[in-house]
mmCIF file of N, CA and C in Angstrom:
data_model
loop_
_atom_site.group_PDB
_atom_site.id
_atom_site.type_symbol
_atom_site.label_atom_id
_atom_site.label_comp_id
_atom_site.label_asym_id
_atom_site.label_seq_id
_atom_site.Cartn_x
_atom_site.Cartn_y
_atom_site.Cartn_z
ATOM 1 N N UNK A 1168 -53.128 93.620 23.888
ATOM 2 C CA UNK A 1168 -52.360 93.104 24.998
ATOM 3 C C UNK A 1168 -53.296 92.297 25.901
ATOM 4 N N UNK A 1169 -52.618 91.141 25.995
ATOM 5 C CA UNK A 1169 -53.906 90.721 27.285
ATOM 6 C C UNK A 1169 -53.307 90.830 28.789
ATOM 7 N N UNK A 1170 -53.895 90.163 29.860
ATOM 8 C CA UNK A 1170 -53.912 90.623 31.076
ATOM 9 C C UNK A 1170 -52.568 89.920 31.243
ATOM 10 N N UNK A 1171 -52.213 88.539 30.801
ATOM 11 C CA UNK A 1171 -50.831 87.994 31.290
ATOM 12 C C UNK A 1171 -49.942 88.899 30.534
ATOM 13 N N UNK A 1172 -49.986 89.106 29.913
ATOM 14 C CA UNK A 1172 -48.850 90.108 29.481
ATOM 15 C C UNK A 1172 -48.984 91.260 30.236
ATOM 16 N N UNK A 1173 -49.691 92.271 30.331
ATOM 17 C CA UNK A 1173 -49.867 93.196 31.230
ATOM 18 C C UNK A 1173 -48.873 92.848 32.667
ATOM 19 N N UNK A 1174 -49.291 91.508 32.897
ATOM 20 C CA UNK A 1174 -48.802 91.303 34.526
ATOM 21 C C UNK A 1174 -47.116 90.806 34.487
ATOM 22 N N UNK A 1175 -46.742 90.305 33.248
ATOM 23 C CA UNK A 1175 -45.673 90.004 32.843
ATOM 24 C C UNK A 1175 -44.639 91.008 32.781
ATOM 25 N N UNK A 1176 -45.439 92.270 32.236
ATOM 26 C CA UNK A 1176 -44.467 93.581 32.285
ATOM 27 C C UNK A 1176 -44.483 94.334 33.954
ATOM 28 N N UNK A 1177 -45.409 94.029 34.761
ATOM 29 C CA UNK A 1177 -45.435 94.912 35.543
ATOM 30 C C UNK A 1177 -44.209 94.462 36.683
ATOM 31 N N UNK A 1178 -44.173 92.601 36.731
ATOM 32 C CA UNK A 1178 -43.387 91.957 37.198
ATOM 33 C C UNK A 1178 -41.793 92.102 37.074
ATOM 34 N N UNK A 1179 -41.785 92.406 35.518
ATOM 35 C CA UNK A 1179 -40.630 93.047 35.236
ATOM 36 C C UNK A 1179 -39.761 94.135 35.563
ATOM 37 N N UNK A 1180 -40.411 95.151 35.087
ATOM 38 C CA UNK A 1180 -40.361 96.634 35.903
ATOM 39 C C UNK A 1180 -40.511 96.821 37.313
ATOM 40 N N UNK A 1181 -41.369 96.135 38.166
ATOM 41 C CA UNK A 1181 -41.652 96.171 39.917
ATOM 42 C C UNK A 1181 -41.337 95.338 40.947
ATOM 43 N N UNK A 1182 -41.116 93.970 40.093
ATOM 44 C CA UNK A 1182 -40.684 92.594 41.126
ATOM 45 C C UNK A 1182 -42.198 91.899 40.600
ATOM 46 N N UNK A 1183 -41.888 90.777 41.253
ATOM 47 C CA UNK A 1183 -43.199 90.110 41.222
ATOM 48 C C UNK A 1183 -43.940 90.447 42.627
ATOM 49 N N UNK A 1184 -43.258 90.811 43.919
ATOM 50 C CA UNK A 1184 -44.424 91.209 44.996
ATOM 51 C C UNK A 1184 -44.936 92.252 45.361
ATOM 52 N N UNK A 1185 -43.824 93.296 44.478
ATOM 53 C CA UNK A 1185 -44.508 94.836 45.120
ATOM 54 C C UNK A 1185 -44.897 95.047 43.593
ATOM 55 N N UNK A 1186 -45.331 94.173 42.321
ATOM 56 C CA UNK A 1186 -46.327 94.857 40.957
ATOM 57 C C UNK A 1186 -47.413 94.997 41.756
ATOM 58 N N UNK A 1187 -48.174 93.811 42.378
ATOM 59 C CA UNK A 1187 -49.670 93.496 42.722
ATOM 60 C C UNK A 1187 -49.948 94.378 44.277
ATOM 61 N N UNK A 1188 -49.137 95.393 44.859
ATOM 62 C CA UNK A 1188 -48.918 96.005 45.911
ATOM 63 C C UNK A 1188 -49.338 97.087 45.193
ATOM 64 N N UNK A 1189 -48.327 98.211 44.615
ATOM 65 C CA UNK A 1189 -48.211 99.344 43.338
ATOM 66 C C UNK A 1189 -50.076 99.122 42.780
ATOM 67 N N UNK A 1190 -49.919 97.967 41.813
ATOM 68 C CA UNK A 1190 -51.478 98.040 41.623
ATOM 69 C C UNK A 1190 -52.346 97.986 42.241
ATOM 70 N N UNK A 1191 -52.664 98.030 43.428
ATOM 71 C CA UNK A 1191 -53.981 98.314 44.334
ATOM 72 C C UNK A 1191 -53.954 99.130 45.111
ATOM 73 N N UNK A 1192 -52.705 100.456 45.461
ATOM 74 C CA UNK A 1192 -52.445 101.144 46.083
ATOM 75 C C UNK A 1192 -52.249 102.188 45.526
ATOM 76 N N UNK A 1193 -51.602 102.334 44.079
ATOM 77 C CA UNK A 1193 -51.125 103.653 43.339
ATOM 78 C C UNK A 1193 -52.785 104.194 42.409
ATOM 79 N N UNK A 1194 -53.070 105.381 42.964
ATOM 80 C CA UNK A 1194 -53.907 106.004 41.962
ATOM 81 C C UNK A 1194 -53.316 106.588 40.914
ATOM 82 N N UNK A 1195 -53.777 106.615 39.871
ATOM 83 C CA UNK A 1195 -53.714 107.029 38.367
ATOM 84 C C UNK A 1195 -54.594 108.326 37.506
ATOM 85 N N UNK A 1196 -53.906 109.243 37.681
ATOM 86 C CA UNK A 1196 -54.947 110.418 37.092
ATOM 87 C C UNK A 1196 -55.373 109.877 36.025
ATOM 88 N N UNK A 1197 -54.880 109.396 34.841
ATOM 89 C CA UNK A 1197 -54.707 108.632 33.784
ATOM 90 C C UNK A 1197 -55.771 107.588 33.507
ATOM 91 N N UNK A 1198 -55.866 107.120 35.008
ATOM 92 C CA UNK A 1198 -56.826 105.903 34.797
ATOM 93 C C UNK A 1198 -58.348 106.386 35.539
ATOM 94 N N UNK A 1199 -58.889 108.174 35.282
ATOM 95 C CA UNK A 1199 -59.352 108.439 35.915
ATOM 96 C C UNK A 1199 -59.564 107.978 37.746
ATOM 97 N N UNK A 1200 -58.996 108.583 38.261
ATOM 98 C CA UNK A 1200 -58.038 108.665 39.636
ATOM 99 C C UNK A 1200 -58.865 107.147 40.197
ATOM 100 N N UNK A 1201 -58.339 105.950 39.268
ATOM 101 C CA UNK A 1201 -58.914 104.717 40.009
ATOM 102 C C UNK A 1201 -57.105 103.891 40.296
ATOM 103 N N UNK A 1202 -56.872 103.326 40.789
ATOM 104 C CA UNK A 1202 -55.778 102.365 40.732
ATOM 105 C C UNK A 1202 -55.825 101.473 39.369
ATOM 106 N N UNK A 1203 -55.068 100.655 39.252
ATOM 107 C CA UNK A 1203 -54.849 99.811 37.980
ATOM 108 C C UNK A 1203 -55.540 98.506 38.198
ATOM 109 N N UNK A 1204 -55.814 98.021 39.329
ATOM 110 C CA UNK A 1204 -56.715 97.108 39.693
ATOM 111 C C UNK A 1204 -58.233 97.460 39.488
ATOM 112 N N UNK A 1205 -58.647 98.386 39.913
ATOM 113 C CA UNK A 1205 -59.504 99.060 39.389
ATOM 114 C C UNK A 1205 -60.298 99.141 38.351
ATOM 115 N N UNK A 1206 -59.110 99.657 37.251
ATOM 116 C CA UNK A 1206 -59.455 99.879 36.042
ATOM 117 C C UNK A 1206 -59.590 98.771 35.161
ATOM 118 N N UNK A 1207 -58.685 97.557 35.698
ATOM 119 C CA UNK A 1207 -58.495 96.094 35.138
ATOM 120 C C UNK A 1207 -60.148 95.052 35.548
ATOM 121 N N UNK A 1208 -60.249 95.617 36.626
ATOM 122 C CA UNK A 1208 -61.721 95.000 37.357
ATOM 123 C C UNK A 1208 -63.027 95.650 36.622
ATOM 124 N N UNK A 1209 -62.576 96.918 35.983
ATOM 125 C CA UNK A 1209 -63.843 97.473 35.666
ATOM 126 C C UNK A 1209 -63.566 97.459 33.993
ATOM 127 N N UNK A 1210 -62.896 96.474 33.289
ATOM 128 C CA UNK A 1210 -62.954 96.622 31.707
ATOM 129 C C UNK A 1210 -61.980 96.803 31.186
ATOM 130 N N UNK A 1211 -61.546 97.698 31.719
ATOM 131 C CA UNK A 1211 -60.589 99.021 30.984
ATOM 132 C C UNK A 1211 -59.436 97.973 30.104
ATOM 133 N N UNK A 1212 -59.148 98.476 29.086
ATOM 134 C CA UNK A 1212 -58.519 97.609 28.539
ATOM 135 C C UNK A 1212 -56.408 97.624 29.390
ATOM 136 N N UNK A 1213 -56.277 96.209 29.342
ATOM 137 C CA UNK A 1213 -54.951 96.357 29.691
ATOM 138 C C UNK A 1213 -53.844 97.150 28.713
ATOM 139 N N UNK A 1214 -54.363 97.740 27.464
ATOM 140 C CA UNK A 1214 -53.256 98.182 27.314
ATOM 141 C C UNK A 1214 -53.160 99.742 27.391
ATOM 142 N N UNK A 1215 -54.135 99.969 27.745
ATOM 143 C CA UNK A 1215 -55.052 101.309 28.035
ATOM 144 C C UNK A 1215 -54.422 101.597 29.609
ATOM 145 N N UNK A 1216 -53.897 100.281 30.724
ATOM 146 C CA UNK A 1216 -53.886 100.614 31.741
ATOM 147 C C UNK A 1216 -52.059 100.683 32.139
ATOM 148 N N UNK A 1217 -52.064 99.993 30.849
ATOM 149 C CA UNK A 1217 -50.454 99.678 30.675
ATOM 150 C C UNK A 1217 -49.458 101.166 30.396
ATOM 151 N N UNK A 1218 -50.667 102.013 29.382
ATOM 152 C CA UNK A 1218 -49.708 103.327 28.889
ATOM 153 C C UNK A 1218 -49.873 104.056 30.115
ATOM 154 N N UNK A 1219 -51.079 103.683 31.209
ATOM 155 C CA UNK A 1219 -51.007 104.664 32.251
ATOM 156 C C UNK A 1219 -49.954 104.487 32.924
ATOM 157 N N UNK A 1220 -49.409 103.169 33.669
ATOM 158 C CA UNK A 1220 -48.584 102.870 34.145
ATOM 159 C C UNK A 1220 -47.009 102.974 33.270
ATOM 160 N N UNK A 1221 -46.960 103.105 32.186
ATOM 161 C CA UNK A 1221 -45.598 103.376 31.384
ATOM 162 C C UNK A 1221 -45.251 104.651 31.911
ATOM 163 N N UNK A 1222 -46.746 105.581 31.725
ATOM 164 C CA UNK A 1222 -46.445 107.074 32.140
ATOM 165 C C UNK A 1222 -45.820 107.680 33.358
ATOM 166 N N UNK A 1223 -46.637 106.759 34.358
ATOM 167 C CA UNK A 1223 -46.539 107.001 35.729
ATOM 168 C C UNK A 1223 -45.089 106.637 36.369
ATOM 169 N N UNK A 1224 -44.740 105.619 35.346
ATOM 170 C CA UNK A 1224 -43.540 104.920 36.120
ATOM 171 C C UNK A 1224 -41.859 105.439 35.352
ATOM 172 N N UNK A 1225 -42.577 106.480 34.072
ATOM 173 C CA UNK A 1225 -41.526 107.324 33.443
ATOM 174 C C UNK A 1225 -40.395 106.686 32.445
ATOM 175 N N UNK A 1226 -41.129 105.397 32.584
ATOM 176 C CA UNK A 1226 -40.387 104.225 31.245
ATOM 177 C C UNK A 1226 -40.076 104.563 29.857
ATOM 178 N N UNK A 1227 -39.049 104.231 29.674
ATOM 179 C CA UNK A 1227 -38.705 104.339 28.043
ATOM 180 C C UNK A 1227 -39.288 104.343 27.350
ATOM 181 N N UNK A 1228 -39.629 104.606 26.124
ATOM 182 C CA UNK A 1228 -40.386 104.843 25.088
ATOM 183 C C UNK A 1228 -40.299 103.209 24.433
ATOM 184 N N UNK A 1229 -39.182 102.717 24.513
ATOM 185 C CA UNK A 1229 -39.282 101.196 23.982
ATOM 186 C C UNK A 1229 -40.029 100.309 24.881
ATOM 187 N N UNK A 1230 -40.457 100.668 25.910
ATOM 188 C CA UNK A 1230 -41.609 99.964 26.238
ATOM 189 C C UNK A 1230 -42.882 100.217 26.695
ATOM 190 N N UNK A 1231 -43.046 101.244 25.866
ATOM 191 C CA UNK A 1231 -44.798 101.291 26.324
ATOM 192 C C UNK A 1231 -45.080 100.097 24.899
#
């Protein structure tokens, strides 16, 4: 997955102004308790940050 896609889904699921809000504000046990900005700034792969956020946000199984 790359990062535009990552941001493509989050836009989807959150809006486009409160995804990039959610990601710099919501901690993630998942993403060892960093936010998703965070984890995106420090490597972590987007799709690695994507199942955290599928989890967190309690999404269907058809879209993780």
């Amino acid at each position: 997955m790359r990062h535009s896609e990552f941001w493509n889904r989050m836009y989807d699921h959150l809006g486009e102004g409160y995804a990039r809000v959610w990601a710099g504000d919501q901690v993630l046990r998942e993403l060892d308790g960093r936010t998703v900005e965070q984890a995106l700034e420090s490597g972590e792969p987007p799709k690695v940050v994507w199942r955290a956020v599928w989890s967190a946000l309690e999404l269907p199984a058809s879209e993780r």
